[in-house]
Amino acid sequence: MTLNEFADYIYELKDEFKNRDLEEYLLALYKNLNDNQIIYLNEEPSFELILCILKECFGSEPAAFDNSWLSITECPDANRLSRKFTSPDLKDEFDKMNMSALQGMEFTMEVLKFQIAELHKMHDKQLKDEYRYFGIDSETGHRWYNFDPFGNLGCGVTCMLDNDDEITIPDWSFIGNLLEDGRIYE
C-alpha cells in the first residue's frame, strides 16, 4: 500500500464507522498501542497494519485518563506548525523536519499523551466554541483545527500529501506524525 492508497482508506473511514469523541478515540489508540507495544515493536510497521490499528480504535475500549498528563505543556515536535505552509511559493521557505529527539513508538506515545491532555484541558472551555474549526489555541498556546477522529486523520494525511512526504515504508512515528499533522492542518 502507498501513502496515496492509505489516504484513500482514511477518507473513507466516515463511511465505515460512527464518529467518536477525539479524546476518547485517542485514549483507545493509546490503550491499543500500549497494550500491544511488545508485539508491534517486533513487527515491521506498514500502512496496512497502521490502518488496521486506527480502524480498531473506533470501537475499542479507551484507556483511563492519567492525571499526570495534565503537566504536559509542550508538543513533542516544536517545529510542527511549519508543515502548514504548502503553497508552492512558500513550501521551500520553511524547515519542515520533525525536530523531536524522540523516535518511533516513543514519539507516537508522547504525541498521544500530549493531545489527550490538551483535549482534556479544553473540554469544557475551548471545545465548546462553535467556531473552533476555524482554529483555537489551547490553554498551553498550541493551535488546533480538528476535533474529531475523521477530521484529524483526514487532515493529517492530507498534510502529508501536500508536503510531498515520500513515505514508502512507515515507521512507528508515523501515527504520531499523522495525529500532529491532523491537529494543525486546516
PDB file of C-alpha atoms in Angstrom:
ATOM      1  CA  MET A   1       0.000   0.000   0.000  1.00  0.00           C
ATOM      2  CA  THR A   2       1.239   3.504  -0.833  1.00  0.00           C
ATOM      3  CA  LEU A   3       0.663   6.721   1.112  1.00  0.00           C
ATOM      4  CA  ASN A   4      -1.916   7.755  -1.521  1.00  0.00           C
ATOM      5  CA  GLU A   5      -3.794   4.470  -1.115  1.00  0.00           C
ATOM      6  CA  PHE A   6      -3.603   4.821   2.675  1.00  0.00           C
ATOM      7  CA  ALA A   7      -5.090   8.324   2.310  1.00  0.00           C
ATOM      8  CA  ASP A   8      -7.996   6.960   0.263  1.00  0.00           C
ATOM      9  CA  TYR A   9      -8.805   4.496   3.055  1.00  0.00           C
ATOM     10  CA  ILE A  10      -8.573   7.244   5.685  1.00  0.00           C
ATOM     11  CA  TYR A  11     -11.003   9.431   3.716  1.00  0.00           C
ATOM     12  CA  GLU A  12     -13.475   6.507   3.579  1.00  0.00           C
ATOM     13  CA  LEU A  13     -13.490   5.867   7.351  1.00  0.00           C
ATOM     14  CA  LYS A  14     -16.573   8.073   7.725  1.00  0.00           C
ATOM     15  CA  ASP A  15     -18.489   5.632   5.509  1.00  0.00           C
ATOM     16  CA  GLU A  16     -17.484   2.655   7.655  1.00  0.00           C
ATOM     17  CA  PHE A  17     -17.563   3.935  11.241  1.00  0.00           C
ATOM     18  CA  LYS A  18     -19.542   6.199  13.527  1.00  0.00           C
ATOM     19  CA  ASN A  19     -17.544   9.239  14.591  1.00  0.00           C
ATOM     20  CA  ARG A  20     -16.294   9.327  18.143  1.00  0.00           C
ATOM     21  CA  ASP A  21     -15.082  11.956  20.591  1.00  0.00           C
ATOM     22  CA  LEU A  22     -11.433  12.641  19.707  1.00  0.00           C
ATOM     23  CA  GLU A  23     -10.152  12.368  23.285  1.00  0.00           C
ATOM     24  CA  GLU A  24     -11.917   9.019  23.660  1.00  0.00           C
ATOM     25  CA  TYR A  25     -10.561   7.829  20.299  1.00  0.00           C
ATOM     26  CA  LEU A  26      -7.010   8.831  21.238  1.00  0.00           C
ATOM     27  CA  LEU A  27      -7.365   7.095  24.605  1.00  0.00           C
ATOM     28  CA  ALA A  28      -8.436   3.929  22.741  1.00  0.00           C
ATOM     29  CA  LEU A  29      -5.451   4.290  20.412  1.00  0.00           C
ATOM     30  CA  TYR A  30      -3.139   4.826  23.391  1.00  0.00           C
ATOM     31  CA  LYS A  31      -4.522   1.682  25.065  1.00  0.00           C
ATOM     32  CA  ASN A  32      -4.136  -0.372  21.887  1.00  0.00           C
ATOM     33  CA  LEU A  33      -0.536   0.705  21.315  1.00  0.00           C
ATOM     34  CA  ASN A  34       0.428   0.444  24.981  1.00  0.00           C
ATOM     35  CA  ASP A  35      -1.163  -2.990  25.481  1.00  0.00           C
ATOM     36  CA  ASN A  36       0.351  -4.389  22.276  1.00  0.00           C
ATOM     37  CA  GLN A  37       3.624  -2.473  22.179  1.00  0.00           C
ATOM     38  CA  ILE A  38       5.872  -5.542  22.504  1.00  0.00           C
ATOM     39  CA  ILE A  39       4.014  -7.289  19.679  1.00  0.00           C
ATOM     40  CA  TYR A  40       4.030  -4.203  17.432  1.00  0.00           C
ATOM     41  CA  LEU A  41       7.715  -3.467  18.017  1.00  0.00           C
ATOM     42  CA  ASN A  42       8.524  -6.979  16.821  1.00  0.00           C
ATOM     43  CA  GLU A  43       6.569  -6.386  13.606  1.00  0.00           C
ATOM     44  CA  GLU A  44       7.563  -4.286  10.648  1.00  0.00           C
ATOM     45  CA  PRO A  45       5.119  -1.362  10.540  1.00  0.00           C
ATOM     46  CA  SER A  46       3.163  -0.987   7.322  1.00  0.00           C
ATOM     47  CA  PHE A  47       0.338   1.197   6.087  1.00  0.00           C
ATOM     48  CA  GLU A  48      -1.923  -1.863   6.255  1.00  0.00           C
ATOM     49  CA  LEU A  49      -1.109  -2.567   9.904  1.00  0.00           C
ATOM     50  CA  ILE A  50      -1.412   1.098  10.894  1.00  0.00           C
ATOM     51  CA  LEU A  51      -4.772   1.356   9.112  1.00  0.00           C
ATOM     52  CA  CYS A  52      -5.978  -1.754  10.945  1.00  0.00           C
ATOM     53  CA  ILE A  53      -4.935  -0.233  14.298  1.00  0.00           C
ATOM     54  CA  LEU A  54      -6.628   3.096  13.513  1.00  0.00           C
ATOM     55  CA  LYS A  55      -9.848   1.353  12.453  1.00  0.00           C
ATOM     56  CA  GLU A  56      -9.937  -0.832  15.548  1.00  0.00           C
ATOM     57  CA  CYS A  57      -9.922   2.238  17.799  1.00  0.00           C
ATOM     58  CA  PHE A  58     -13.319   3.424  16.567  1.00  0.00           C
ATOM     59  CA  GLY A  59     -14.916   0.687  18.651  1.00  0.00           C
ATOM     60  CA  SER A  60     -12.375  -0.334  21.251  1.00  0.00           C
ATOM     61  CA  GLU A  61     -12.197   0.445  24.947  1.00  0.00           C
ATOM     62  CA  PRO A  62     -10.344   3.664  25.849  1.00  0.00           C
ATOM     63  CA  ALA A  63      -7.569   3.771  28.433  1.00  0.00           C
ATOM     64  CA  ALA A  64      -8.260   5.592  31.674  1.00  0.00           C
ATOM     65  CA  PHE A  65      -7.099   9.202  31.628  1.00  0.00           C
ATOM     66  CA  ASP A  66      -3.839   9.677  33.536  1.00  0.00           C
ATOM     67  CA  ASN A  67      -3.921  12.936  35.537  1.00  0.00           C
ATOM     68  CA  SER A  68      -0.119  13.170  35.381  1.00  0.00           C
ATOM     69  CA  TRP A  69      -0.503  14.004  31.678  1.00  0.00           C
ATOM     70  CA  LEU A  70      -2.005  17.369  32.663  1.00  0.00           C
ATOM     71  CA  SER A  71       1.542  18.560  33.380  1.00  0.00           C
ATOM     72  CA  ILE A  72       2.474  18.116  29.696  1.00  0.00           C
ATOM     73  CA  THR A  73       2.605  21.565  28.103  1.00  0.00           C
ATOM     74  CA  GLU A  74       4.877  21.071  25.089  1.00  0.00           C
ATOM     75  CA  CYS A  75       4.193  19.084  21.940  1.00  0.00           C
ATOM     76  CA  PRO A  76       6.870  16.502  21.114  1.00  0.00           C
ATOM     77  CA  ASP A  77       7.783  18.280  17.844  1.00  0.00           C
ATOM     78  CA  ALA A  78       8.082  22.037  18.347  1.00  0.00           C
ATOM     79  CA  ASN A  79       8.573  22.552  14.594  1.00  0.00           C
ATOM     80  CA  ARG A  80       5.219  21.007  13.614  1.00  0.00           C
ATOM     81  CA  LEU A  81       3.434  24.235  12.668  1.00  0.00           C
ATOM     82  CA  SER A  82       5.878  24.851   9.790  1.00  0.00           C
ATOM     83  CA  ARG A  83       4.187  21.982   7.908  1.00  0.00           C
ATOM     84  CA  LYS A  84       1.106  24.152   7.327  1.00  0.00           C
ATOM     85  CA  PHE A  85       2.903  26.117   4.622  1.00  0.00           C
ATOM     86  CA  THR A  86       2.310  24.105   1.462  1.00  0.00           C
ATOM     87  CA  SER A  87       1.844  26.918  -1.056  1.00  0.00           C
ATOM     88  CA  PRO A  88       4.310  26.448  -3.933  1.00  0.00           C
ATOM     89  CA  ASP A  89       5.551  29.984  -3.251  1.00  0.00           C
ATOM     90  CA  LEU A  90       6.300  29.150   0.395  1.00  0.00           C
ATOM     91  CA  LYS A  91       6.880  25.413   0.588  1.00  0.00           C
ATOM     92  CA  ASP A  92      10.683  25.600   0.395  1.00  0.00           C
ATOM     93  CA  GLU A  93      10.949  28.577   2.766  1.00  0.00           C
ATOM     94  CA  PHE A  94      10.415  26.546   5.930  1.00  0.00           C
ATOM     95  CA  ASP A  95      12.286  23.655   7.516  1.00  0.00           C
ATOM     96  CA  LYS A  96       9.571  21.029   7.918  1.00  0.00           C
ATOM     97  CA  MET A  97      11.650  18.350   9.593  1.00  0.00           C
ATOM     98  CA  ASN A  98      10.455  16.680  12.768  1.00  0.00           C
ATOM     99  CA  MET A  99      12.672  18.296  15.422  1.00  0.00           C
ATOM    100  CA  SER A 100      11.845  15.839  18.194  1.00  0.00           C
ATOM    101  CA  ALA A 101      14.618  13.783  19.762  1.00  0.00           C
ATOM    102  CA  LEU A 102      12.038  11.020  20.236  1.00  0.00           C
ATOM    103  CA  GLN A 103      11.824   8.263  17.647  1.00  0.00           C
ATOM    104  CA  GLY A 104       9.347   5.614  16.563  1.00  0.00           C
ATOM    105  CA  MET A 105       6.788   4.345  19.052  1.00  0.00           C
ATOM    106  CA  GLU A 106       8.168   6.593  21.821  1.00  0.00           C
ATOM    107  CA  PHE A 107       7.360   9.679  19.706  1.00  0.00           C
ATOM    108  CA  THR A 108       3.851   8.409  18.937  1.00  0.00           C
ATOM    109  CA  MET A 109       3.099   7.641  22.594  1.00  0.00           C
ATOM    110  CA  GLU A 110       4.246  11.137  23.638  1.00  0.00           C
ATOM    111  CA  VAL A 111       2.070  12.718  20.924  1.00  0.00           C
ATOM    112  CA  LEU A 112      -0.896  10.752  22.227  1.00  0.00           C
ATOM    113  CA  LYS A 113      -0.317  11.855  25.827  1.00  0.00           C
ATOM    114  CA  PHE A 114       0.145  15.477  24.703  1.00  0.00           C
ATOM    115  CA  GLN A 115      -3.007  15.550  22.557  1.00  0.00           C
ATOM    116  CA  ILE A 116      -5.135  13.709  25.123  1.00  0.00           C
ATOM    117  CA  ALA A 117      -4.025  16.141  27.848  1.00  0.00           C
ATOM    118  CA  GLU A 118      -4.708  19.144  25.611  1.00  0.00           C
ATOM    119  CA  LEU A 119      -8.213  17.940  24.735  1.00  0.00           C
ATOM    120  CA  HIS A 120      -8.916  17.125  28.376  1.00  0.00           C
ATOM    121  CA  LYS A 121      -7.936  20.660  29.443  1.00  0.00           C
ATOM    122  CA  MET A 122     -10.083  22.220  26.693  1.00  0.00           C
ATOM    123  CA  HIS A 123     -13.139  20.002  27.272  1.00  0.00           C
ATOM    124  CA  ASP A 124     -15.453  22.496  28.977  1.00  0.00           C
ATOM    125  CA  LYS A 125     -13.762  25.569  27.555  1.00  0.00           C
ATOM    126  CA  GLN A 126     -12.376  25.956  24.028  1.00  0.00           C
ATOM    127  CA  LEU A 127     -14.116  22.829  22.731  1.00  0.00           C
ATOM    128  CA  LYS A 128     -17.480  24.498  23.417  1.00  0.00           C
ATOM    129  CA  ASP A 129     -16.624  27.268  20.918  1.00  0.00           C
ATOM    130  CA  GLU A 130     -18.902  26.802  17.901  1.00  0.00           C
ATOM    131  CA  TYR A 131     -16.209  28.357  15.671  1.00  0.00           C
ATOM    132  CA  ARG A 132     -13.413  26.055  16.883  1.00  0.00           C
ATOM    133  CA  TYR A 133     -12.912  24.531  13.423  1.00  0.00           C
ATOM    134  CA  PHE A 134     -11.563  27.917  12.310  1.00  0.00           C
ATOM    135  CA  GLY A 135      -8.766  27.236  14.798  1.00  0.00           C
ATOM    136  CA  ILE A 136      -8.366  27.710  18.522  1.00  0.00           C
ATOM    137  CA  ASP A 137      -5.445  27.937  20.896  1.00  0.00           C
ATOM    138  CA  SER A 138      -5.291  25.526  23.793  1.00  0.00           C
ATOM    139  CA  GLU A 139      -4.563  26.656  27.331  1.00  0.00           C
ATOM    140  CA  THR A 140      -0.900  25.936  26.650  1.00  0.00           C
ATOM    141  CA  GLY A 141      -0.925  28.069  23.485  1.00  0.00           C
ATOM    142  CA  HIS A 142      -0.922  25.283  20.896  1.00  0.00           C
ATOM    143  CA  ARG A 143      -3.054  25.671  17.772  1.00  0.00           C
ATOM    144  CA  TRP A 144      -5.819  23.163  16.979  1.00  0.00           C
ATOM    145  CA  TYR A 145      -8.051  22.864  13.905  1.00  0.00           C
ATOM    146  CA  ASN A 146      -9.541  19.367  14.102  1.00  0.00           C
ATOM    147  CA  PHE A 147     -11.543  17.905  16.970  1.00  0.00           C
ATOM    148  CA  ASP A 148     -12.870  14.544  15.824  1.00  0.00           C
ATOM    149  CA  PRO A 149     -11.109  11.421  14.533  1.00  0.00           C
ATOM    150  CA  PHE A 150     -12.287  11.792  10.928  1.00  0.00           C
ATOM    151  CA  GLY A 151     -11.104  15.407  10.714  1.00  0.00           C
ATOM    152  CA  ASN A 152      -7.825  14.755  12.499  1.00  0.00           C
ATOM    153  CA  LEU A 153      -6.857  11.683  10.479  1.00  0.00           C
ATOM    154  CA  GLY A 154      -8.120  13.117   7.176  1.00  0.00           C
ATOM    155  CA  CYS A 155      -6.337  16.444   7.576  1.00  0.00           C
ATOM    156  CA  GLY A 156      -3.249  14.655   8.867  1.00  0.00           C
ATOM    157  CA  VAL A 157      -2.878  12.522   5.768  1.00  0.00           C
ATOM    158  CA  THR A 158      -3.738  15.488   3.516  1.00  0.00           C
ATOM    159  CA  CYS A 159      -0.947  17.473   5.176  1.00  0.00           C
ATOM    160  CA  MET A 160       1.464  14.623   4.450  1.00  0.00           C
ATOM    161  CA  LEU A 161       0.399  14.502   0.808  1.00  0.00           C
ATOM    162  CA  ASP A 162       0.514  18.294   0.420  1.00  0.00           C
ATOM    163  CA  ASN A 163       4.031  18.316   1.872  1.00  0.00           C
ATOM    164  CA  ASP A 164       5.085  15.664  -0.652  1.00  0.00           C
ATOM    165  CA  ASP A 165       6.136  13.316   2.134  1.00  0.00           C
ATOM    166  CA  GLU A 166       7.816  10.401   0.417  1.00  0.00           C
ATOM    167  CA  ILE A 167       6.978   7.667   2.878  1.00  0.00           C
ATOM    168  CA  THR A 168       7.198   4.262   1.275  1.00  0.00           C
ATOM    169  CA  ILE A 169       7.549   2.238   4.469  1.00  0.00           C
ATOM    170  CA  PRO A 170       6.318   3.947   7.630  1.00  0.00           C
ATOM    171  CA  ASP A 171       7.977   3.576  11.000  1.00  0.00           C
ATOM    172  CA  TRP A 172       6.157   3.713  14.336  1.00  0.00           C
ATOM    173  CA  SER A 173       6.462   7.512  14.495  1.00  0.00           C
ATOM    174  CA  PHE A 174       4.072   7.685  11.510  1.00  0.00           C
ATOM    175  CA  ILE A 175       0.997   7.579  13.768  1.00  0.00           C
ATOM    176  CA  GLY A 176       2.299  10.443  15.911  1.00  0.00           C
ATOM    177  CA  ASN A 177       3.173  12.473  12.823  1.00  0.00           C
ATOM    178  CA  LEU A 178      -0.262  11.780  11.327  1.00  0.00           C
ATOM    179  CA  LEU A 179      -2.014  12.966  14.506  1.00  0.00           C
ATOM    180  CA  GLU A 180       0.109  16.087  14.884  1.00  0.00           C
ATOM    181  CA  ASP A 181      -0.350  16.992  11.210  1.00  0.00           C
ATOM    182  CA  GLY A 182      -4.081  16.485  11.762  1.00  0.00           C
ATOM    183  CA  ARG A 183      -4.080  18.813  14.764  1.00  0.00           C
ATOM    184  CA  ILE A 184      -2.538  21.748  12.885  1.00  0.00           C
ATOM    185  CA  TYR A 185      -3.782  21.329   9.310  1.00  0.00           C
ATOM    186  CA  GLU A 186      -6.882  23.145   8.088  1.00  0.00           C
TER     187      GLU A 186
END
